[in-house]
């Protein structure tokens, strides 16, 4: 493997092939617009529900990429509190989790503000509350043996960080989505801390993506998509850090990863809108609690074969009761038989 790119002549002036990126960047921008359009169709309650799910998932998955496990219930409670979303059931919060949530939400809500060294130190301190991170001196690594800890000289780290922040806060004609991918790579090359650099790199990336959207309400999670491709992400990042100053390949991967996150978000929004229309259509139809529960499970996209026995197990009722519930929904034109054959009979939503 070749030397780190930050040692190469010409660093940090990275290059890329605009022609190769043009098509995928256009697709990404188109999907961003479509996602914003669909989000605008959501009512206030549905929009809050989507934001709660997306932001909570993003925070949990970002921690997962740092080999940390956050209590999802505590994250959800904290996100709801910060976004002023009412929960039907009061959930217990955790002070450490709450600080992480507050930091990430505040950073995105103030996405137009410049990022300073003090800002990054504050983020690092907040993220370190979760797993008792060792805090080295400001912007200086400790003696930890890390394959990604490239800059061992504290002076180099301070200089590189200052140069990075100047670039980060300077307006460029570069598309903010492209700049997000560059920022992610450059910060991971600097690695100013022994822990938590991934948190900060993803937050810096999200700020540029928020600037590209023009509003701080995200209905997608890039961290969740990166977590799905974790091994490939690590390989691509390591390769980019040891390749040449031409980072076209890294940016291509980054754009495809972002596109996948947007596709997933659009699919979820589509299901949410269809579910809303469904309940509007059947709002006057009388249904019992078991029927409402099972219909919502089906709308959530649960990977299950809806049979009378599955219905009985989920609702803790008798097979006869389950069958009556199902037949009632068939009569009301809400369910239909997907296949037949005794015990193998299953059902799905119309």
Short mmCIF file of C-alpha atoms in Angstrom, two decimals:
data_model
loop_
_atom_site.label_atom_id
_atom_site.label_comp_id
_atom_site.label_asym_id
_atom_site.label_seq_id
_atom_site.Cartn_x
_atom_site.Cartn_y
_atom_site.Cartn_z
CA UNK A 1 0.00 0.00 0.00
CA UNK A 2 1.36 3.42 -0.95
CA UNK A 3 2.05 6.23 1.50
CA UNK A 4 -0.74 8.30 3.02
CA UNK A 5 -2.09 10.92 0.66
CA UNK A 6 -1.44 13.71 3.15
CA UNK A 7 2.30 13.09 2.63
CA UNK A 8 2.03 13.50 -1.15
CA UNK A 9 3.09 16.63 -2.96
CA UNK A 10 0.04 18.76 -3.62
CA UNK A 11 -1.93 17.79 -0.48
CA UNK A 12 -4.57 18.93 0.45
CA UNK A 13 -5.55 19.95 -3.08
CA UNK A 14 -7.60 16.90 -4.06
CA UNK A 15 -8.86 16.32 -7.60
CA UNK A 16 -11.67 14.34 -9.21
CA UNK A 17 -13.20 13.68 -12.60
CA UNK A 18 -16.36 15.76 -12.87
CA UNK A 19 -17.51 13.92 -16.01
CA UNK A 20 -17.49 10.57 -14.21
CA UNK A 21 -19.42 11.99 -11.26
CA UNK A 22 -21.94 14.03 -13.24
CA UNK A 23 -24.49 11.27 -13.84
CA UNK A 24 -24.64 9.90 -10.29
CA UNK A 25 -24.58 13.42 -8.82
CA UNK A 26 -27.55 14.30 -11.03
CA UNK A 27 -29.39 11.20 -9.80
CA UNK A 28 -28.66 12.12 -6.19
CA UNK A 29 -29.86 15.68 -6.65
CA UNK A 30 -33.02 14.43 -8.39
CA UNK A 31 -33.76 12.03 -5.54
CA UNK A 32 -33.19 14.75 -2.98
CA UNK A 33 -35.85 16.83 -4.73
CA UNK A 34 -38.28 13.92 -4.94
CA UNK A 35 -37.78 13.13 -1.28
CA UNK A 36 -38.42 16.75 -0.29
CA UNK A 37 -41.55 16.77 -2.45
CA UNK A 38 -42.96 13.64 -0.83
CA UNK A 39 -42.06 14.91 2.63
CA UNK A 40 -44.09 18.06 1.93
CA UNK A 41 -47.18 15.87 1.49
CA UNK A 42 -46.93 14.58 5.05
CA UNK A 43 -49.20 16.06 7.67
CA UNK A 44 -47.59 17.58 10.75
CA UNK A 45 -48.06 14.47 12.90
CA UNK A 46 -46.68 12.11 10.26
CA UNK A 47 -43.76 14.43 9.60
CA UNK A 48 -42.87 14.43 13.30
CA UNK A 49 -43.18 10.65 13.43
CA UNK A 50 -40.85 10.28 10.44
CA UNK A 51 -38.33 12.73 11.88
CA UNK A 52 -38.34 10.91 15.20
CA UNK A 53 -37.61 7.57 13.51
CA UNK A 54 -34.99 8.93 11.13
CA UNK A 55 -33.02 11.05 13.61
CA UNK A 56 -33.09 8.33 16.28
CA UNK A 57 -31.92 5.69 13.81
CA UNK A 58 -29.15 7.94 12.50
CA UNK A 59 -27.77 8.56 15.99
CA UNK A 60 -27.91 4.88 16.99
CA UNK A 61 -26.21 3.73 13.75
CA UNK A 62 -23.50 6.40 13.99
CA UNK A 63 -22.66 5.09 17.47
CA UNK A 64 -22.71 1.53 16.13
CA UNK A 65 -20.03 2.50 13.61
CA UNK A 66 -17.90 3.56 16.60
CA UNK A 67 -18.46 0.13 18.19
CA UNK A 68 -20.77 1.66 20.78
CA UNK A 69 -24.29 0.59 21.67
CA UNK A 70 -26.77 3.29 22.62
CA UNK A 71 -30.08 2.50 24.29
CA UNK A 72 -32.55 3.03 21.46
CA UNK A 73 -35.37 3.87 23.86
CA UNK A 74 -33.27 6.55 25.57
CA UNK A 75 -32.25 7.97 22.18
CA UNK A 76 -35.87 8.08 21.04
CA UNK A 77 -36.92 9.82 24.26
CA UNK A 78 -34.15 12.40 23.94
CA UNK A 79 -34.86 13.08 20.26
CA UNK A 80 -38.55 13.54 21.02
CA UNK A 81 -37.69 16.01 23.77
CA UNK A 82 -35.28 17.99 21.58
CA UNK A 83 -37.65 18.14 18.62
CA UNK A 84 -40.66 18.86 20.88
CA UNK A 85 -42.48 15.72 19.76
CA UNK A 86 -45.14 14.38 22.11
CA UNK A 87 -44.91 10.68 22.91
CA UNK A 88 -47.94 8.68 23.96
CA UNK A 89 -45.81 6.95 26.60
CA UNK A 90 -43.20 8.77 28.67
CA UNK A 91 -39.76 7.27 28.06
CA UNK A 92 -36.79 7.44 30.38
CA UNK A 93 -33.87 9.59 29.19
CA UNK A 94 -30.15 9.15 29.83
CA UNK A 95 -27.96 12.24 30.51
CA UNK A 96 -25.03 10.99 28.40
CA UNK A 97 -27.29 10.01 25.50
CA UNK A 98 -29.16 13.29 25.85
CA UNK A 99 -25.97 15.27 25.41
CA UNK A 100 -25.04 13.36 22.27
CA UNK A 101 -28.51 13.88 20.82
CA UNK A 102 -28.49 17.58 21.67
CA UNK A 103 -25.06 18.02 20.05
CA UNK A 104 -26.06 16.36 16.78
CA UNK A 105 -29.44 18.08 16.50
CA UNK A 106 -28.02 21.51 17.39
CA UNK A 107 -25.23 21.11 14.82
CA UNK A 108 -27.70 20.36 12.02
CA UNK A 109 -30.14 23.07 13.05
CA UNK A 110 -27.25 25.57 12.92
CA UNK A 111 -25.85 24.16 9.69
CA UNK A 112 -25.13 27.61 8.25
CA UNK A 113 -22.82 28.54 11.13
CA UNK A 114 -19.04 28.15 10.72
CA UNK A 115 -17.36 25.17 12.37
CA UNK A 116 -14.43 26.13 14.61
CA UNK A 117 -11.81 24.23 16.58
CA UNK A 118 -13.87 24.97 19.69
CA UNK A 119 -16.92 23.47 17.96
CA UNK A 120 -15.10 20.22 17.20
CA UNK A 121 -13.70 19.98 20.73
CA UNK A 122 -17.23 20.43 22.09
CA UNK A 123 -18.54 17.67 19.84
CA UNK A 124 -15.75 15.33 20.90
CA UNK A 125 -16.42 15.99 24.58
CA UNK A 126 -20.15 15.34 24.12
CA UNK A 127 -19.66 12.10 22.18
CA UNK A 128 -17.14 10.87 24.74
CA UNK A 129 -19.82 10.80 27.45
CA UNK A 130 -21.23 7.54 26.07
CA UNK A 131 -18.31 5.18 26.46
CA UNK A 132 -15.85 7.00 28.66
CA UNK A 133 -13.56 7.96 25.78
CA UNK A 134 -10.03 8.89 26.67
CA UNK A 135 -9.66 12.61 26.02
CA UNK A 136 -6.20 13.57 24.75
CA UNK A 137 -4.98 17.12 24.80
CA UNK A 138 -6.92 19.31 22.38
CA UNK A 139 -6.24 18.23 18.80
CA UNK A 140 -3.35 15.95 19.77
CA UNK A 141 -3.43 12.13 19.59
CA UNK A 142 -2.29 9.90 22.41
CA UNK A 143 0.08 6.97 21.90
CA UNK A 144 -2.67 4.60 20.82
CA UNK A 145 -1.69 2.22 18.03
CA UNK A 146 -4.24 2.92 15.32
CA UNK A 147 -3.95 2.09 11.63
CA UNK A 148 -5.92 5.24 10.87
CA UNK A 149 -3.94 7.56 13.15
CA UNK A 150 -1.84 9.17 10.44
CA UNK A 151 -0.57 12.44 11.87
CA UNK A 152 1.60 11.74 14.92
CA UNK A 153 3.13 15.20 15.27
CA UNK A 154 0.86 17.49 17.36
CA UNK A 155 1.99 20.51 15.36
CA UNK A 156 1.00 18.76 12.13
CA UNK A 157 -2.43 17.99 13.60
CA UNK A 158 -3.02 21.59 14.65
CA UNK A 159 -1.86 22.91 11.29
CA UNK A 160 -3.89 20.39 9.29
CA UNK A 161 -6.99 20.97 11.39
CA UNK A 162 -6.71 24.74 10.98
CA UNK A 163 -6.27 24.33 7.22
CA UNK A 164 -9.19 21.93 7.05
CA UNK A 165 -11.51 24.28 8.96
CA UNK A 166 -10.53 27.21 6.77
CA UNK A 167 -11.44 25.16 3.69
CA UNK A 168 -14.60 23.85 5.36
CA UNK A 169 -15.89 27.34 6.17
CA UNK A 170 -14.95 28.92 2.84
CA UNK A 171 -17.59 29.10 0.11
CA UNK A 172 -16.62 27.20 -3.03
CA UNK A 173 -18.37 26.57 -6.34
CA UNK A 174 -18.09 22.84 -5.57
CA UNK A 175 -21.47 21.16 -5.12
CA UNK A 176 -22.11 20.75 -1.35
CA UNK A 177 -22.82 17.01 -1.83
CA UNK A 178 -19.36 16.57 -3.37
CA UNK A 179 -17.87 18.74 -0.64
CA UNK A 180 -19.53 16.49 1.95
CA UNK A 181 -17.63 13.49 0.57
CA UNK A 182 -14.37 15.43 0.50
CA UNK A 183 -14.84 16.66 4.08
CA UNK A 184 -15.46 13.10 5.27
CA UNK A 185 -12.23 11.88 3.70
CA UNK A 186 -10.08 14.83 4.76
CA UNK A 187 -11.13 14.69 8.40
CA UNK A 188 -10.50 10.95 8.62
CA UNK A 189 -7.02 11.59 7.23
CA UNK A 190 -6.29 14.07 10.02
CA UNK A 191 -7.70 11.93 12.88
CA UNK A 192 -7.11 14.56 15.62
CA UNK A 193 -8.45 12.35 18.43
CA UNK A 194 -7.77 8.81 19.56
CA UNK A 195 -11.54 8.13 19.62
CA UNK A 196 -14.71 9.60 18.19
CA UNK A 197 -13.31 10.81 14.86
CA UNK A 198 -15.97 8.86 12.96
CA UNK A 199 -18.75 10.62 14.87
CA UNK A 200 -17.31 14.00 13.94
CA UNK A 201 -16.58 13.08 10.31
CA UNK A 202 -20.18 11.95 9.78
CA UNK A 203 -21.53 15.07 11.49
CA UNK A 204 -19.37 17.31 9.31
CA UNK A 205 -20.65 15.36 6.30
CA UNK A 206 -24.27 15.72 7.39
CA UNK A 207 -23.85 19.48 7.75
CA UNK A 208 -22.85 19.80 4.09
CA UNK A 209 -25.70 17.50 3.04
CA UNK A 210 -28.05 19.70 5.06
CA UNK A 211 -26.70 22.75 3.24
CA UNK A 212 -27.41 20.92 -0.02
CA UNK A 213 -31.02 20.32 1.08
CA UNK A 214 -31.44 23.84 2.38
CA UNK A 215 -33.29 22.79 5.54
CA UNK A 216 -32.26 20.82 8.66
CA UNK A 217 -35.05 18.23 8.63
CA UNK A 218 -33.54 14.97 7.41
CA UNK A 219 -35.75 12.10 6.33
CA UNK A 220 -32.77 9.90 5.40
CA UNK A 221 -29.92 8.38 7.38
CA UNK A 222 -26.50 8.22 5.75
CA UNK A 223 -25.05 6.61 8.90
CA UNK A 224 -27.57 3.77 8.65
CA UNK A 225 -26.60 3.13 5.04
CA UNK A 226 -22.88 3.24 5.87
CA UNK A 227 -23.53 0.75 8.68
CA UNK A 228 -25.12 -1.63 6.15
CA UNK A 229 -21.95 -1.43 4.05
CA UNK A 230 -19.52 -1.19 6.92
CA UNK A 231 -16.79 -3.46 5.58
CA UNK A 232 -16.89 -1.92 2.10
CA UNK A 233 -16.91 1.55 3.64
CA UNK A 234 -13.74 0.79 5.62
CA UNK A 235 -12.00 -0.62 2.54
CA UNK A 236 -12.95 2.32 0.33
CA UNK A 237 -11.88 4.84 2.96
CA UNK A 238 -8.56 3.13 3.61
CA UNK A 239 -7.89 2.81 -0.12
CA UNK A 240 -8.64 6.51 -0.69
CA UNK A 241 -6.27 7.45 2.14
CA UNK A 242 -3.40 5.54 0.51
CA UNK A 243 -4.11 6.11 -3.17
CA UNK A 244 -3.52 9.30 -5.13
CA UNK A 245 -4.83 12.82 -4.75
CA UNK A 246 -7.44 11.94 -7.41
CA UNK A 247 -10.37 10.83 -5.23
CA UNK A 248 -12.88 10.12 -8.00
CA UNK A 249 -13.36 6.50 -6.93
CA UNK A 250 -14.04 7.47 -3.31
CA UNK A 251 -16.54 10.15 -4.35
CA UNK A 252 -18.31 7.69 -6.66
CA UNK A 253 -18.75 5.26 -3.78
CA UNK A 254 -19.87 8.05 -1.45
CA UNK A 255 -22.50 9.26 -3.95
CA UNK A 256 -23.84 5.75 -4.54
CA UNK A 257 -24.02 5.21 -0.77
CA UNK A 258 -25.90 8.49 -0.34
CA UNK A 259 -28.23 7.58 -3.21
CA UNK A 260 -29.03 4.27 -1.49
CA UNK A 261 -29.91 6.17 1.69
CA UNK A 262 -32.23 8.45 -0.30
CA UNK A 263 -33.89 5.49 -2.03
CA UNK A 264 -34.54 3.81 1.31
CA UNK A 265 -35.97 7.04 2.73
CA UNK A 266 -38.22 7.53 -0.30
CA UNK A 267 -39.54 3.97 0.01
CA UNK A 268 -40.36 4.56 3.67
CA UNK A 269 -42.06 7.87 2.87
CA UNK A 270 -44.08 6.20 0.11
CA UNK A 271 -45.28 3.50 2.51
CA UNK A 272 -46.09 6.14 5.12
CA UNK A 273 -48.18 8.14 2.65
CA UNK A 274 -49.98 5.02 1.43
CA UNK A 275 -50.64 3.97 5.01
CA UNK A 276 -52.07 7.43 5.74
CA UNK A 277 -54.38 7.20 2.70
CA UNK A 278 -55.43 3.71 3.75
CA UNK A 279 -56.50 4.79 7.23
CA UNK A 280 -58.26 7.81 5.77
CA UNK A 281 -60.22 5.52 3.46
CA UNK A 282 -61.23 3.17 6.26
CA UNK A 283 -61.60 5.74 9.05
CA UNK A 284 -65.33 5.00 9.42
CA UNK A 285 -64.92 1.21 9.45
CA UNK A 286 -65.18 -0.30 12.90
CA UNK A 287 -62.13 -2.43 13.77
CA UNK A 288 -61.03 -4.07 16.99
CA UNK A 289 -57.60 -3.58 18.59
CA UNK A 290 -56.25 -6.85 17.20
CA UNK A 291 -57.18 -5.89 13.66
CA UNK A 292 -55.64 -2.42 13.96
CA UNK A 293 -52.44 -3.91 15.41
CA UNK A 294 -52.06 -6.47 12.60
CA UNK A 295 -52.83 -3.98 9.83
CA UNK A 296 -50.15 -1.65 11.18
CA UNK A 297 -47.67 -4.54 11.33
CA UNK A 298 -48.35 -5.22 7.66
CA UNK A 299 -47.90 -1.54 6.78
CA UNK A 300 -44.59 -1.45 8.62
CA UNK A 301 -43.34 -3.95 6.05
CA UNK A 302 -42.83 -6.76 8.53
CA UNK A 303 -41.32 -9.83 6.88
CA UNK A 304 -44.02 -12.30 7.82
CA UNK A 305 -46.59 -14.64 6.30
CA UNK A 306 -49.91 -13.52 7.71
CA UNK A 307 -51.68 -16.72 8.67
CA UNK A 308 -54.37 -17.34 11.26
CA UNK A 309 -51.80 -19.01 13.54
CA UNK A 310 -49.43 -16.03 13.27
CA UNK A 311 -52.35 -13.73 14.06
CA UNK A 312 -53.23 -15.82 17.10
CA UNK A 313 -49.60 -15.82 18.37
CA UNK A 314 -49.17 -12.05 18.03
CA UNK A 315 -52.52 -11.23 19.66
CA UNK A 316 -52.50 -14.02 22.25
CA UNK A 317 -55.93 -15.16 21.13
CA UNK A 318 -57.47 -18.46 20.01
CA UNK A 319 -57.16 -19.67 16.39
CA UNK A 320 -60.95 -19.35 16.04
CA UNK A 321 -60.84 -15.69 17.13
CA UNK A 322 -57.96 -15.03 14.74
CA UNK A 323 -59.88 -16.58 11.85
CA UNK A 324 -62.99 -14.53 12.66
CA UNK A 325 -60.90 -11.33 12.71
CA UNK A 326 -59.37 -12.20 9.35
CA UNK A 327 -62.66 -13.15 7.71
CA UNK A 328 -64.17 -9.89 8.95
CA UNK A 329 -61.37 -7.94 7.25
CA UNK A 330 -61.88 -9.92 4.04
CA UNK A 331 -65.57 -9.09 4.16
CA UNK A 332 -64.67 -5.40 4.59
CA UNK A 333 -62.34 -5.65 1.57
CA UNK A 334 -59.23 -4.85 3.63
CA UNK A 335 -57.54 -8.26 3.32
CA UNK A 336 -57.60 -10.94 0.66
CA UNK A 337 -56.34 -14.51 0.48
CA UNK A 338 -52.86 -14.68 -1.00
CA UNK A 339 -52.77 -18.46 -1.28
CA UNK A 340 -54.91 -21.35 -0.21
CA UNK A 341 -54.44 -24.84 1.09
CA UNK A 342 -55.47 -25.46 4.67
CA UNK A 343 -52.76 -24.42 7.11
CA UNK A 344 -50.73 -22.75 4.35
CA UNK A 345 -53.42 -20.14 3.67
CA UNK A 346 -52.03 -16.62 4.09
CA UNK A 347 -53.38 -13.14 3.60
CA UNK A 348 -52.26 -9.68 2.58
CA UNK A 349 -53.61 -6.15 2.39
CA UNK A 350 -55.65 -5.14 -0.63
#
